[in-house]
PDB file of C-alpha atoms and ligand atoms in Angstrom:
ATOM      1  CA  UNK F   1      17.819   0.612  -4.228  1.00 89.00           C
ATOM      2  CA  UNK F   2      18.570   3.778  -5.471  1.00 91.00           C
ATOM      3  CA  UNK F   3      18.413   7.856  -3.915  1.00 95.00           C
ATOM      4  CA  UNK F   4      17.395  10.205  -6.384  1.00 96.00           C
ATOM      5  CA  UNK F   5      16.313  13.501  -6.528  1.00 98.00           C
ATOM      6  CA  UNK F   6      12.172  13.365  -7.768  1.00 98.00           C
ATOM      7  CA  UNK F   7      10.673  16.134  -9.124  1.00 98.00           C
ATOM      8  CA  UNK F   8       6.940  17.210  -7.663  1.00 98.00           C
ATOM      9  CA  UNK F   9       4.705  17.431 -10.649  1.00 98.00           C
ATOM     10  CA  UNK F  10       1.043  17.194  -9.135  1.00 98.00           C
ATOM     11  CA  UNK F  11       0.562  17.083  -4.869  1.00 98.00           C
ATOM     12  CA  UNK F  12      -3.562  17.181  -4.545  1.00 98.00           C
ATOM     13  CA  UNK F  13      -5.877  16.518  -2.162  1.00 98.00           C
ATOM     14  CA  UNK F  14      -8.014  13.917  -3.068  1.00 98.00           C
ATOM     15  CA  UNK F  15      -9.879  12.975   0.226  1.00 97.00           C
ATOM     16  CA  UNK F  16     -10.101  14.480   3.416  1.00 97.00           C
ATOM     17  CA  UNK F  17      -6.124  14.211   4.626  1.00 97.00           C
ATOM     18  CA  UNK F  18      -5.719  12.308   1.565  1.00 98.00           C
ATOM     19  CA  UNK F  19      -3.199  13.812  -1.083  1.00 98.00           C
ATOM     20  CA  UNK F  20      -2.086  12.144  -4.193  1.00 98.00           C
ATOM     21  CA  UNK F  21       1.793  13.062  -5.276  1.00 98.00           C
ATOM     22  CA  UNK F  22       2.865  12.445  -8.732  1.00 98.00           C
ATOM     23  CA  UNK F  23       6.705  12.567  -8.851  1.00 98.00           C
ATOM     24  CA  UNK F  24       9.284  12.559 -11.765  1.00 98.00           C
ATOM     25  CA  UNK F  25      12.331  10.666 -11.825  1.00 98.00           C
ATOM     26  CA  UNK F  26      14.620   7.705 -12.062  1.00 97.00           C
ATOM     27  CA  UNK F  27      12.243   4.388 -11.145  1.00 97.00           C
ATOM     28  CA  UNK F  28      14.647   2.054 -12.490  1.00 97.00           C
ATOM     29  CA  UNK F  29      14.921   0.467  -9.180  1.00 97.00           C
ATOM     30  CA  UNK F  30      11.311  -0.328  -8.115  1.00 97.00           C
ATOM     31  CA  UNK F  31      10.825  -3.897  -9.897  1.00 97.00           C
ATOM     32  CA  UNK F  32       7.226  -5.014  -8.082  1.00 97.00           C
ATOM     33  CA  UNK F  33       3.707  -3.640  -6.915  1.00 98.00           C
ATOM     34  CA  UNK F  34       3.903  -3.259  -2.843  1.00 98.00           C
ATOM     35  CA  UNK F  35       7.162  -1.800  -2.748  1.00 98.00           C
ATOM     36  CA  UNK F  36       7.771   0.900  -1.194  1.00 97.00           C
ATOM     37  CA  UNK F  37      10.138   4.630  -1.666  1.00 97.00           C
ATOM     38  CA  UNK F  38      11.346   6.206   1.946  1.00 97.00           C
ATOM     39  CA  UNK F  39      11.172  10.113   1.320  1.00 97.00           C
ATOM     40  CA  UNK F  40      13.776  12.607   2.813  1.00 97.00           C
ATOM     41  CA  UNK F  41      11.938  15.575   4.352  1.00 97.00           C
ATOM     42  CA  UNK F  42      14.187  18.340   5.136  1.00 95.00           C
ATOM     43  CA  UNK F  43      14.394  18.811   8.924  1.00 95.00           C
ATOM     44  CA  UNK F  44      13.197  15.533   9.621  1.00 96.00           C
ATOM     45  CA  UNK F  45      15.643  12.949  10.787  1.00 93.00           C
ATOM     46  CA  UNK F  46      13.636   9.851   9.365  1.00 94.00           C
ATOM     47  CA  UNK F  47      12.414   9.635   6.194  1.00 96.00           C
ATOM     48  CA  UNK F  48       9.076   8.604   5.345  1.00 96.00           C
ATOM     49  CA  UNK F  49       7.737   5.302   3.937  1.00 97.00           C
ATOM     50  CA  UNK F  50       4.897   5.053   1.380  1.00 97.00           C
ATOM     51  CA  UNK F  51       4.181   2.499  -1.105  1.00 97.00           C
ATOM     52  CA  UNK F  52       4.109   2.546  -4.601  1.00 98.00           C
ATOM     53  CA  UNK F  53       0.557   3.094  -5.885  1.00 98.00           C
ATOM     54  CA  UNK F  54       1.813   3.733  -9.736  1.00 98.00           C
ATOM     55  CA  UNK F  55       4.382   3.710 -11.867  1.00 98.00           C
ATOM     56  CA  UNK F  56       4.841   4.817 -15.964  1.00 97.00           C
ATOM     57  CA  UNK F  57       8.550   5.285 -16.890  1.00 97.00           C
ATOM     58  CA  UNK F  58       9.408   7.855 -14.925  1.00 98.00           C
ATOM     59  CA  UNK F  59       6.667   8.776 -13.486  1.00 98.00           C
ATOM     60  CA  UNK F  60       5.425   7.837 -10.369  1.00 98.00           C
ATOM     61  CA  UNK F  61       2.709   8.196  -7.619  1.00 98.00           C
ATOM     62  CA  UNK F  62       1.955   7.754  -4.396  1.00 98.00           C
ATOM     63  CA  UNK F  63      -0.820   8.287  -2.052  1.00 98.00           C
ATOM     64  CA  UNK F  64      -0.296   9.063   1.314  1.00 98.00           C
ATOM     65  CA  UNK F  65      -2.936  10.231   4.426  1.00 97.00           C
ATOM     66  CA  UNK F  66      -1.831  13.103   6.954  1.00 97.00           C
ATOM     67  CA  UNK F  67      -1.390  11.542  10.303  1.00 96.00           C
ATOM     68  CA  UNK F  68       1.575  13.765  11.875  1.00 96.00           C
ATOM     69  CA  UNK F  69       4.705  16.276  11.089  1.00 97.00           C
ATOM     70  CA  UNK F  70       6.326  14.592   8.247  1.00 97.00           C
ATOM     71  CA  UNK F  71       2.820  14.129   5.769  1.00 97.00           C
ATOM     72  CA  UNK F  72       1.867  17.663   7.118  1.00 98.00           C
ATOM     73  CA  UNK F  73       4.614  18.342   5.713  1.00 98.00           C
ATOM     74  CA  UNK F  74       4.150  17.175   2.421  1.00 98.00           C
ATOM     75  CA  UNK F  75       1.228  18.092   2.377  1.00 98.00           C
ATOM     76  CA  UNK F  76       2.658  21.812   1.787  1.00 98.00           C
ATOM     77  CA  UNK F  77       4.886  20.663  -1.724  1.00 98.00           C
ATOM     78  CA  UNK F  78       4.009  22.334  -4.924  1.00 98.00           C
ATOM     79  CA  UNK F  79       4.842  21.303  -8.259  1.00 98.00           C
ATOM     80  CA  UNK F  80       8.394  22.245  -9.394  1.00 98.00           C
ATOM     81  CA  UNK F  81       9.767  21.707  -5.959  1.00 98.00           C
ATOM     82  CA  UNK F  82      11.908  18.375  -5.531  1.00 98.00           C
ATOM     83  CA  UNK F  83      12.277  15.490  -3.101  1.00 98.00           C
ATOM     84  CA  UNK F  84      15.243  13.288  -2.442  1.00 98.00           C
ATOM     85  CA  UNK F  85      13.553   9.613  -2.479  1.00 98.00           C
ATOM     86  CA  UNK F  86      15.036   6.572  -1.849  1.00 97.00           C
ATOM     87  CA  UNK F  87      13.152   3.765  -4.552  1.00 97.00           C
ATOM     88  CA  UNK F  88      12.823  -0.110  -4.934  1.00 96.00           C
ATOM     89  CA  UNK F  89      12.440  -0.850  -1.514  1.00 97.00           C
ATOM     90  CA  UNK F  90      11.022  -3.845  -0.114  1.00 97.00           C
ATOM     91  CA  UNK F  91      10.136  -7.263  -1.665  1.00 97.00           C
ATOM     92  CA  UNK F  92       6.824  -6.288  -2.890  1.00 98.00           C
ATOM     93  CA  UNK F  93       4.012  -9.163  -4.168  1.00 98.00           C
ATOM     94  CA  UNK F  94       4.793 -12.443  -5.927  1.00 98.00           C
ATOM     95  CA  UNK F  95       2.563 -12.226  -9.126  1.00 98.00           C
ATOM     96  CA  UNK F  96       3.439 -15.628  -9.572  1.00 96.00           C
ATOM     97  CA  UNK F  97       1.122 -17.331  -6.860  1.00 95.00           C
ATOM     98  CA  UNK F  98      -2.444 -15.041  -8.103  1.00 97.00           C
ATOM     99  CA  UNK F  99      -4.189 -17.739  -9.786  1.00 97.00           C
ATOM    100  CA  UNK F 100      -6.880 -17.157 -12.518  1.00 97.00           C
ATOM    101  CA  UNK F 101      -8.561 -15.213 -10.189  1.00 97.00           C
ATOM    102  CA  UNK F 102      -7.198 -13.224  -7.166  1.00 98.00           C
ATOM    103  CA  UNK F 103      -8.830 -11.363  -4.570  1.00 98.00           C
ATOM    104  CA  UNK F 104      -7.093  -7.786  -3.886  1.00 98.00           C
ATOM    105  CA  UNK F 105      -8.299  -6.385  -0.408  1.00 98.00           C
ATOM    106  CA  UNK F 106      -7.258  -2.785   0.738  1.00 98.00           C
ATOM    107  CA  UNK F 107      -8.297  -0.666   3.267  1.00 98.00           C
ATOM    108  CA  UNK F 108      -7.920   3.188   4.037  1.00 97.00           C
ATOM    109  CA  UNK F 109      -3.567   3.770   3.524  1.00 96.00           C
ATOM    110  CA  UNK F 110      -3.178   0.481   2.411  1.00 97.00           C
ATOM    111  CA  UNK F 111      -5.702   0.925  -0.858  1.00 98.00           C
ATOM    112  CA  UNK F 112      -2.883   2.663  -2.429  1.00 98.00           C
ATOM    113  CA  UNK F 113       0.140  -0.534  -3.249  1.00 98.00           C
ATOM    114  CA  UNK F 114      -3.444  -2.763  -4.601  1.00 98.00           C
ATOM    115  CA  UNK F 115      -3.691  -0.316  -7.835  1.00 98.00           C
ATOM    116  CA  UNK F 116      -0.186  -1.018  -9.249  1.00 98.00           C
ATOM    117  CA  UNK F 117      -0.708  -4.944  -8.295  1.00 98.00           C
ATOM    118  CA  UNK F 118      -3.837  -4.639 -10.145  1.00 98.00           C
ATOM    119  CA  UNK F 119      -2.696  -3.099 -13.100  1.00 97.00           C
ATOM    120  CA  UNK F 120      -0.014  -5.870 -13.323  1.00 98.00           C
ATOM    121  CA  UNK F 121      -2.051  -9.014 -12.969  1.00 97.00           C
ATOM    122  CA  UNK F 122      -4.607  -7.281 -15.700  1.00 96.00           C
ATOM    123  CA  UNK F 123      -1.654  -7.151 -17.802  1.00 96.00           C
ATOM    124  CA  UNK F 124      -1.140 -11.196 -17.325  1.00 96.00           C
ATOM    125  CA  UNK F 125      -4.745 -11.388 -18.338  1.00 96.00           C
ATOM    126  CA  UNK F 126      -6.328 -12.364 -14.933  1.00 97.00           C
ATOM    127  CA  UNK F 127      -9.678 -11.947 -13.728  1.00 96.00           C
ATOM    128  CA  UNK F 128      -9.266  -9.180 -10.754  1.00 97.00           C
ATOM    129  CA  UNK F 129     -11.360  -9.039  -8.188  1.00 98.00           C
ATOM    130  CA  UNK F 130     -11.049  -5.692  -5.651  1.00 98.00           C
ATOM    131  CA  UNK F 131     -12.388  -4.388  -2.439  1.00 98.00           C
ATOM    132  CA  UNK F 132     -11.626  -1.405  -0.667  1.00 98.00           C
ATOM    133  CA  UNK F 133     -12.231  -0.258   2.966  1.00 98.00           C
ATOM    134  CA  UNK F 134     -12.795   3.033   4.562  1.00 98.00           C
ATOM    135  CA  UNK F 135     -14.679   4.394   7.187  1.00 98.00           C
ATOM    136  CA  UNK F 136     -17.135   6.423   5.316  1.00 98.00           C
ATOM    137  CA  UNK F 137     -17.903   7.505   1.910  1.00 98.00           C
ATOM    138  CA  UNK F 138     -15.900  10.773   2.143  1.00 98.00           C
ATOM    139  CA  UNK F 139     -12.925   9.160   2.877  1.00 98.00           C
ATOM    140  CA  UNK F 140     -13.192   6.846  -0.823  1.00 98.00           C
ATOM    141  CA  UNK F 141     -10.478   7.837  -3.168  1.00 98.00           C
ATOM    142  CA  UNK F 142      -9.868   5.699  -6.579  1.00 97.00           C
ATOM    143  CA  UNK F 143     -12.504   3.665  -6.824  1.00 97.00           C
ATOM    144  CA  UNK F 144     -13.332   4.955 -10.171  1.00 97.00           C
ATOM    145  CA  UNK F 145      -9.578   4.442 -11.379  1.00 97.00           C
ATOM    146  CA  UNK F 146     -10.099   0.774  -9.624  1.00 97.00           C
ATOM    147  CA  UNK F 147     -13.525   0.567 -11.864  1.00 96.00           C
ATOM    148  CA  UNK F 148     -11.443   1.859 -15.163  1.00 96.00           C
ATOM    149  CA  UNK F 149      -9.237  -0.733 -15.637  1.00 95.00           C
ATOM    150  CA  UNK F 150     -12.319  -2.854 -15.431  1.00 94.00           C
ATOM    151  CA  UNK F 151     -12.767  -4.861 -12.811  1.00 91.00           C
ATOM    152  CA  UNK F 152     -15.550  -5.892 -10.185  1.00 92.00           C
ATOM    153  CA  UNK F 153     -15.116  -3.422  -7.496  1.00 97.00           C
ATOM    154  CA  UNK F 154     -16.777  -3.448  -3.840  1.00 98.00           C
ATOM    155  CA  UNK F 155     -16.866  -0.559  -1.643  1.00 98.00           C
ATOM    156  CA  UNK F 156     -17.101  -1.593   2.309  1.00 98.00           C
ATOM    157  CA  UNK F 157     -17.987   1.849   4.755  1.00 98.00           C
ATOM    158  CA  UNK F 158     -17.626   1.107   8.124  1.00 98.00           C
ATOM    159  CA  UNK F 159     -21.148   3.523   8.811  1.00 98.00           C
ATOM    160  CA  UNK F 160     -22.765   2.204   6.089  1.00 98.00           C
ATOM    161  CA  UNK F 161     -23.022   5.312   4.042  1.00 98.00           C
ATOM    162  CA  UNK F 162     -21.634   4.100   0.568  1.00 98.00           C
ATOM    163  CA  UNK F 163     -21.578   0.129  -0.617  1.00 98.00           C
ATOM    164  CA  UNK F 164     -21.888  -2.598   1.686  1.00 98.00           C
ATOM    165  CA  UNK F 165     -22.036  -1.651   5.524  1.00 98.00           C
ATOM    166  CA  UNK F 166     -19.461  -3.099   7.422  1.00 98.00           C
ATOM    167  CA  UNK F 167     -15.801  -4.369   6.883  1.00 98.00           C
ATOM    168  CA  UNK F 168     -13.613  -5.549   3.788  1.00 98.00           C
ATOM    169  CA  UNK F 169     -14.715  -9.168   5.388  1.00 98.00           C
ATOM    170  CA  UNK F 170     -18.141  -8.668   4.866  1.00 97.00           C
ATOM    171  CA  UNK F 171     -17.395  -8.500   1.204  1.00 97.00           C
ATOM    172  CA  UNK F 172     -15.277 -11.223   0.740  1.00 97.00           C
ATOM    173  CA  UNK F 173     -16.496 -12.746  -2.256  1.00 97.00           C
ATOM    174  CA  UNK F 174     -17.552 -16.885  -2.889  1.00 95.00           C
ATOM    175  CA  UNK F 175     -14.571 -17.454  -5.440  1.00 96.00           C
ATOM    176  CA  UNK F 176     -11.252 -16.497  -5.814  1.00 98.00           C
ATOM    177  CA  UNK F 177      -7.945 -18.010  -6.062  1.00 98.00           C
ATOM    178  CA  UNK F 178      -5.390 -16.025  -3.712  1.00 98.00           C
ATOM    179  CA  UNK F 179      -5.918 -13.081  -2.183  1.00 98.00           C
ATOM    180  CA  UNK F 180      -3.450 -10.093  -1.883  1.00 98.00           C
ATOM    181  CA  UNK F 181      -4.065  -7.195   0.694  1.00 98.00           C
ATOM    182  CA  UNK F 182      -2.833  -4.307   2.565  1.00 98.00           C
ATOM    183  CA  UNK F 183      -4.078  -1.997   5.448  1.00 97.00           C
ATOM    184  CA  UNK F 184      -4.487  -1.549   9.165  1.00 95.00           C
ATOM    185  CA  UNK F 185      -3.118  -4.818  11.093  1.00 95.00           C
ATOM    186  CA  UNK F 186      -6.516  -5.244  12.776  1.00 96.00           C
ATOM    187  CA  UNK F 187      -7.976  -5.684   9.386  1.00 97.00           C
ATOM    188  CA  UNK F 188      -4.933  -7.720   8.214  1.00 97.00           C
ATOM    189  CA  UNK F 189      -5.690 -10.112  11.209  1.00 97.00           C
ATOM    190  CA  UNK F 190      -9.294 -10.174  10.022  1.00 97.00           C
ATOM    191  CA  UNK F 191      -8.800 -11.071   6.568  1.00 98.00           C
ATOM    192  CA  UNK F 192      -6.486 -13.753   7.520  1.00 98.00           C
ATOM    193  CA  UNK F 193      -8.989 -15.468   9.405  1.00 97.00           C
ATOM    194  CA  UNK F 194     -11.910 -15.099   6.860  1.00 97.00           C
ATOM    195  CA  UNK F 195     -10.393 -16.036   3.159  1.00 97.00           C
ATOM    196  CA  UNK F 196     -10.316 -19.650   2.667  1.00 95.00           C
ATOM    197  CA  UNK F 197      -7.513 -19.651   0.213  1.00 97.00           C
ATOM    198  CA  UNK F 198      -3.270 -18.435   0.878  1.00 97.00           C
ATOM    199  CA  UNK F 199      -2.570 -14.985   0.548  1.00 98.00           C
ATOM    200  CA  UNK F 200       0.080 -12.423   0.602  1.00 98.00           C
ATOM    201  CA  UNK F 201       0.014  -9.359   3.437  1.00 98.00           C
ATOM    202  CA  UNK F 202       1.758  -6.052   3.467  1.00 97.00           C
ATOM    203  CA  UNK F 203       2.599  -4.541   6.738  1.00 94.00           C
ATOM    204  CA  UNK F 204       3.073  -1.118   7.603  1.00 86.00           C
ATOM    205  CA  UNK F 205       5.510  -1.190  10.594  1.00 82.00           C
ATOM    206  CA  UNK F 206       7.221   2.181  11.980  1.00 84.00           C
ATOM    207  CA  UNK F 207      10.307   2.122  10.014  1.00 90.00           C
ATOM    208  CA  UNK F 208      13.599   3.435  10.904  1.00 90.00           C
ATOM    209  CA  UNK F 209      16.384   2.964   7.976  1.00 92.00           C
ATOM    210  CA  UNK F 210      14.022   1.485   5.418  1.00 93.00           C
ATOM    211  CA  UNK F 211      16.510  -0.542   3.681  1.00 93.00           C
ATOM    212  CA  UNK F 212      17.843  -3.550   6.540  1.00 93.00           C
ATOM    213  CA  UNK F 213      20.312  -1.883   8.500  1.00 94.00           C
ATOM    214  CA  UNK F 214      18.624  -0.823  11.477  1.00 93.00           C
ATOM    215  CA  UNK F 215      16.574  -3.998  12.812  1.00 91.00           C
ATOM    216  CA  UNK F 216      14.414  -1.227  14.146  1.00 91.00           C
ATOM    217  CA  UNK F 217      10.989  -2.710  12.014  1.00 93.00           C
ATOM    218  CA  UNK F 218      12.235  -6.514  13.168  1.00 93.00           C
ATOM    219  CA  UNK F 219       9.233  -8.668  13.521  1.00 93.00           C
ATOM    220  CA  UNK F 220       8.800 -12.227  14.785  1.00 94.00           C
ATOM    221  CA  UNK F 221       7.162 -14.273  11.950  1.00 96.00           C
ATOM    222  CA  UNK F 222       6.574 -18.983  12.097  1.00 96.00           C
ATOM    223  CA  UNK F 223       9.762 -18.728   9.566  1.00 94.00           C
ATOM    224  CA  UNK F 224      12.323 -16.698  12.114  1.00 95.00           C
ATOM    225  CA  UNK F 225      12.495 -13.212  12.874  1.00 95.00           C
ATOM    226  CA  UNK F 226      12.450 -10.641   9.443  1.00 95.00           C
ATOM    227  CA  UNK F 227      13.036  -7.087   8.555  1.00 95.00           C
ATOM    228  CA  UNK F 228       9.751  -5.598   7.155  1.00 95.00           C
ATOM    229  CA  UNK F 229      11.388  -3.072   5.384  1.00 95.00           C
ATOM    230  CA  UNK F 230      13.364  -5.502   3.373  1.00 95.00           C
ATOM    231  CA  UNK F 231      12.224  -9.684   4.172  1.00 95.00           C
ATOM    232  CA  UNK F 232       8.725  -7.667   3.928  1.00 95.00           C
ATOM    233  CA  UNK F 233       6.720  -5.797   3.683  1.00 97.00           C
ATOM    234  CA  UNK F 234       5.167  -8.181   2.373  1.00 98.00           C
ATOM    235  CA  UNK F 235       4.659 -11.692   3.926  1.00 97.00           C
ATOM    236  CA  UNK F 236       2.956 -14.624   3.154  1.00 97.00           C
ATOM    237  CA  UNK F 237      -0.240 -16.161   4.834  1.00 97.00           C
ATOM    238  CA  UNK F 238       1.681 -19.007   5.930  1.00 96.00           C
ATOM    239  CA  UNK F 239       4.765 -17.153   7.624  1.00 96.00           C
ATOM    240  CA  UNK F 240       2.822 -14.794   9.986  1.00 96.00           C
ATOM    241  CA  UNK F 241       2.683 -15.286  13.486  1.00 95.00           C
ATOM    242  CA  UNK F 242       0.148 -13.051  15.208  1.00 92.00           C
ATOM    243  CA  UNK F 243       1.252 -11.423  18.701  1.00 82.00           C
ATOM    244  CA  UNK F 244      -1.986 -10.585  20.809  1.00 71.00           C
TER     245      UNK F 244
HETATM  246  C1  FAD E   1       6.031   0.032   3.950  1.00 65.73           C
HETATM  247  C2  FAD E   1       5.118   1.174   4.313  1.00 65.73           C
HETATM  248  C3  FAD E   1       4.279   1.695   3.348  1.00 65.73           C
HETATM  249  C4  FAD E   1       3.427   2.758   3.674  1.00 65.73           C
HETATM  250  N1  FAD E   1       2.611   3.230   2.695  1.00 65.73           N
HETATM  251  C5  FAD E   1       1.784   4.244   2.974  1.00 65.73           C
HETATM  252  C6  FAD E   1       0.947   4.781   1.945  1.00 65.73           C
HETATM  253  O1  FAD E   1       0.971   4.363   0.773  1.00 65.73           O
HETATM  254  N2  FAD E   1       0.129   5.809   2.286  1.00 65.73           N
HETATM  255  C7  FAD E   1       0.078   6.310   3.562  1.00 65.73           C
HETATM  256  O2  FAD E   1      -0.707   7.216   3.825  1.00 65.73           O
HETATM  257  N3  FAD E   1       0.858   5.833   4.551  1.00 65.73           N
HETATM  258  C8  FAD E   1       1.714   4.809   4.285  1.00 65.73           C
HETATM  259  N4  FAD E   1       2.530   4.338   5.272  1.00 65.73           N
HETATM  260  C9  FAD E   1       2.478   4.969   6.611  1.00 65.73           C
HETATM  261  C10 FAD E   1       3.333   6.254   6.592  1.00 65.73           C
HETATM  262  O3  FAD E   1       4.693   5.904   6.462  1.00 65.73           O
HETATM  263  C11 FAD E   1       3.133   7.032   7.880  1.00 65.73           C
HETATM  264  O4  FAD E   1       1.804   7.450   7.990  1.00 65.73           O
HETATM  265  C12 FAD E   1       4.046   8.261   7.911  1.00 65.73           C
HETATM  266  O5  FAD E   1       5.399   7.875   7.992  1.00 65.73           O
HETATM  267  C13 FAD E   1       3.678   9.145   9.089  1.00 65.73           C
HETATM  268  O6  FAD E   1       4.593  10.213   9.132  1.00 65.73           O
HETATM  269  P1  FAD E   1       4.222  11.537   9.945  1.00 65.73           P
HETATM  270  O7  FAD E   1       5.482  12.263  10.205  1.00 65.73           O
HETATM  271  O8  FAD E   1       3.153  12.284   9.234  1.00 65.73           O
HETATM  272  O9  FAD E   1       3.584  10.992  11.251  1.00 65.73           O
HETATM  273  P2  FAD E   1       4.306  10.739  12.663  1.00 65.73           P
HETATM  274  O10 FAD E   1       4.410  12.063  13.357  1.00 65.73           O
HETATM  275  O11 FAD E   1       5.531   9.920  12.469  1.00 65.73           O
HETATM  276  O12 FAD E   1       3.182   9.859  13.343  1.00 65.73           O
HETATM  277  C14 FAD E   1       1.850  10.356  13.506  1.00 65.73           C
HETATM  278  C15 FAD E   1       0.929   9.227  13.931  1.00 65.73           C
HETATM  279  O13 FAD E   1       0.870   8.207  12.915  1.00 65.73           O
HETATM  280  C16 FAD E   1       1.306   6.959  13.447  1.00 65.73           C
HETATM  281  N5  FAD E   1       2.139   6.275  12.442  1.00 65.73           N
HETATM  282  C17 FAD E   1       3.262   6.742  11.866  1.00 65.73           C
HETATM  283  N6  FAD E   1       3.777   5.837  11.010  1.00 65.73           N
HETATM  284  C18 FAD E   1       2.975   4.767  11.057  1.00 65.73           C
HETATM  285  C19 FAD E   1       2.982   3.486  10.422  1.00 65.73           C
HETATM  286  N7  FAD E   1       3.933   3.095   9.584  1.00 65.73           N
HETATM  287  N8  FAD E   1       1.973   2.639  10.719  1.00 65.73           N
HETATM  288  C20 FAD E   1       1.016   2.987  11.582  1.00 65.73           C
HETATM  289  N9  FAD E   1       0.956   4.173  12.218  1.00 65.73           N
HETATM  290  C21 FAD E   1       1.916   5.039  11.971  1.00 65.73           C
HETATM  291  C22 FAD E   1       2.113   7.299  14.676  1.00 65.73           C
HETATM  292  O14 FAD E   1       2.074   6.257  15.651  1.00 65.73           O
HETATM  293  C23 FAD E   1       1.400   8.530  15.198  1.00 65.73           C
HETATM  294  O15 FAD E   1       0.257   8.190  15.941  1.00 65.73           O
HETATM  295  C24 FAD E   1       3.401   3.284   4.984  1.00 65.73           C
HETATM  296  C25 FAD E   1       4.259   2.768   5.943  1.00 65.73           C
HETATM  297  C26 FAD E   1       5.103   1.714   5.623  1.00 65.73           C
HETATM  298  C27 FAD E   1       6.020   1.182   6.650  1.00 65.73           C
HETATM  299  S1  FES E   2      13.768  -0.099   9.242  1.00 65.73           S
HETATM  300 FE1  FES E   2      15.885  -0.492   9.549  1.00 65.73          FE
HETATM  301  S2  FES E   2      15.990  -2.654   9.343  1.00 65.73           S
HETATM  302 FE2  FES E   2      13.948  -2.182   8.799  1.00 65.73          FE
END
């Protein structure tokens, strides 16, 4: 865990309340895909967590949706200004349970950690398969960078106005050997009960310290209670305990 000071380089919009921030800096820390950084806003007492989407050297980027104050906020950067960011938080995925051929599922916010997993399990030669969910076809962002590094890509809209009507689970594919995912926790819950095979899920709770010091994002899971900011936020298929 480190807190550096990241330089803005790009901050564009690339969706409707969807901006894409590259940032400059020291990502020695950040060690696996679903990690996350917490981001210092000035004025704002907590930071702000949002996953890694990619990472080259020193270069990283994230993806984050306005939903309130602090991403408004953001929103606003320019290139040249600087953020203090706190990196290599959170477990992030195991690479080592993917099979020949996983399944990466994201939907909306949570399409964002699946590009950096994807790039790495390309890298160990595997045979990717992704889909991403959204709500309509203006809200799709990266599906051609998805398409680039040359995998089978599915598009689920929730209105049916791009790719296959419906949800991420009425994609799900006949074959694959593990499936990694992020998004809303409805769709989390959904995708749990449709794949037939283990799986790893990241969680996006309301954080308060980000780094295991506050208990404030403590979560009751089949193996004891965990931090998802640090046991998480990732867990495995066979640790989660669903509260209705
Ligand atoms: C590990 C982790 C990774 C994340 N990665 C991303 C990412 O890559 N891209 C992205 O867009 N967002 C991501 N988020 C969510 C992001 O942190 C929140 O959207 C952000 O903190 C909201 O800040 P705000 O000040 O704009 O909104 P606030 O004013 O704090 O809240 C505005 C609204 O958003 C809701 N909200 C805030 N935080 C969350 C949350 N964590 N989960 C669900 N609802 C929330 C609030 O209940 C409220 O309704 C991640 C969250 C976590 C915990
Ligand atoms: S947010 Fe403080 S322990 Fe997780």
């Amino acid at each position: 865990m480190k807190d550096t000071v990241f330089t803005i380089k790009e901050n564009n919009i690339i969706a409707p309340q969807t901006y894409q921030m590259v940032l400059e800096g020291d990502c020695s820390s950040i060690t696996a895909p679903g990690q996350f950084v917490n981001i210092h806003l000035p004025g704002f007492y907590l930071r702000r967590p949002i996953s890694v989407c990619d990472l080259e050297g020193s270069t990283l980027t994230i993806i984050y949706k306005t939903v309130g104050k602090g991403t408004a906020y953001m929103a606003q950067r320019k290139a040249g200004e600087t953020l203090l960011v706190l990196t290599g938080l959170g477990n992030g995925y195991d690479l080592g349970c993917s099979g020949e051929k996983p399944l990466l599922i994201g939907g909306g916010a949570g399409v964002p950690p699946m590009y950096l997993l994807a790039k790495r399990l390309r890298s160990d030669g595997k045979e990717v398969q992704v889909i991403m969910g959204f709500n309509s076809k203006e809200e799709i962002f990266y599906e051609e960078a998805f398409r680039n590094l040359g995998f089978q890509v599915t598009v689920t809209t929730v209105d049916g106005s791009y790719g296959v009507k419906g949800f991420v689970t009425d994609a799900l594919p006949n074959q694959y050997s593990y499936v990694y995912t992020c998004g809303p926790e409805p769709m989390l819950k959904a995708v749990y009960k449709g794949i037939q095979t283990d799986g790893q899920f990241s969680f996006e709770e309301r954080m308060g310290c980000g780094f295991g010091a506050c208990m404030g994002c403590s979560c009751k899971t089949l193996t004891g209670y965990k931090r998802i900011c640090k046991d998480g936020p990732v867990l495995r298929k066979e640790e989660i305990l669903w509260e209705d």
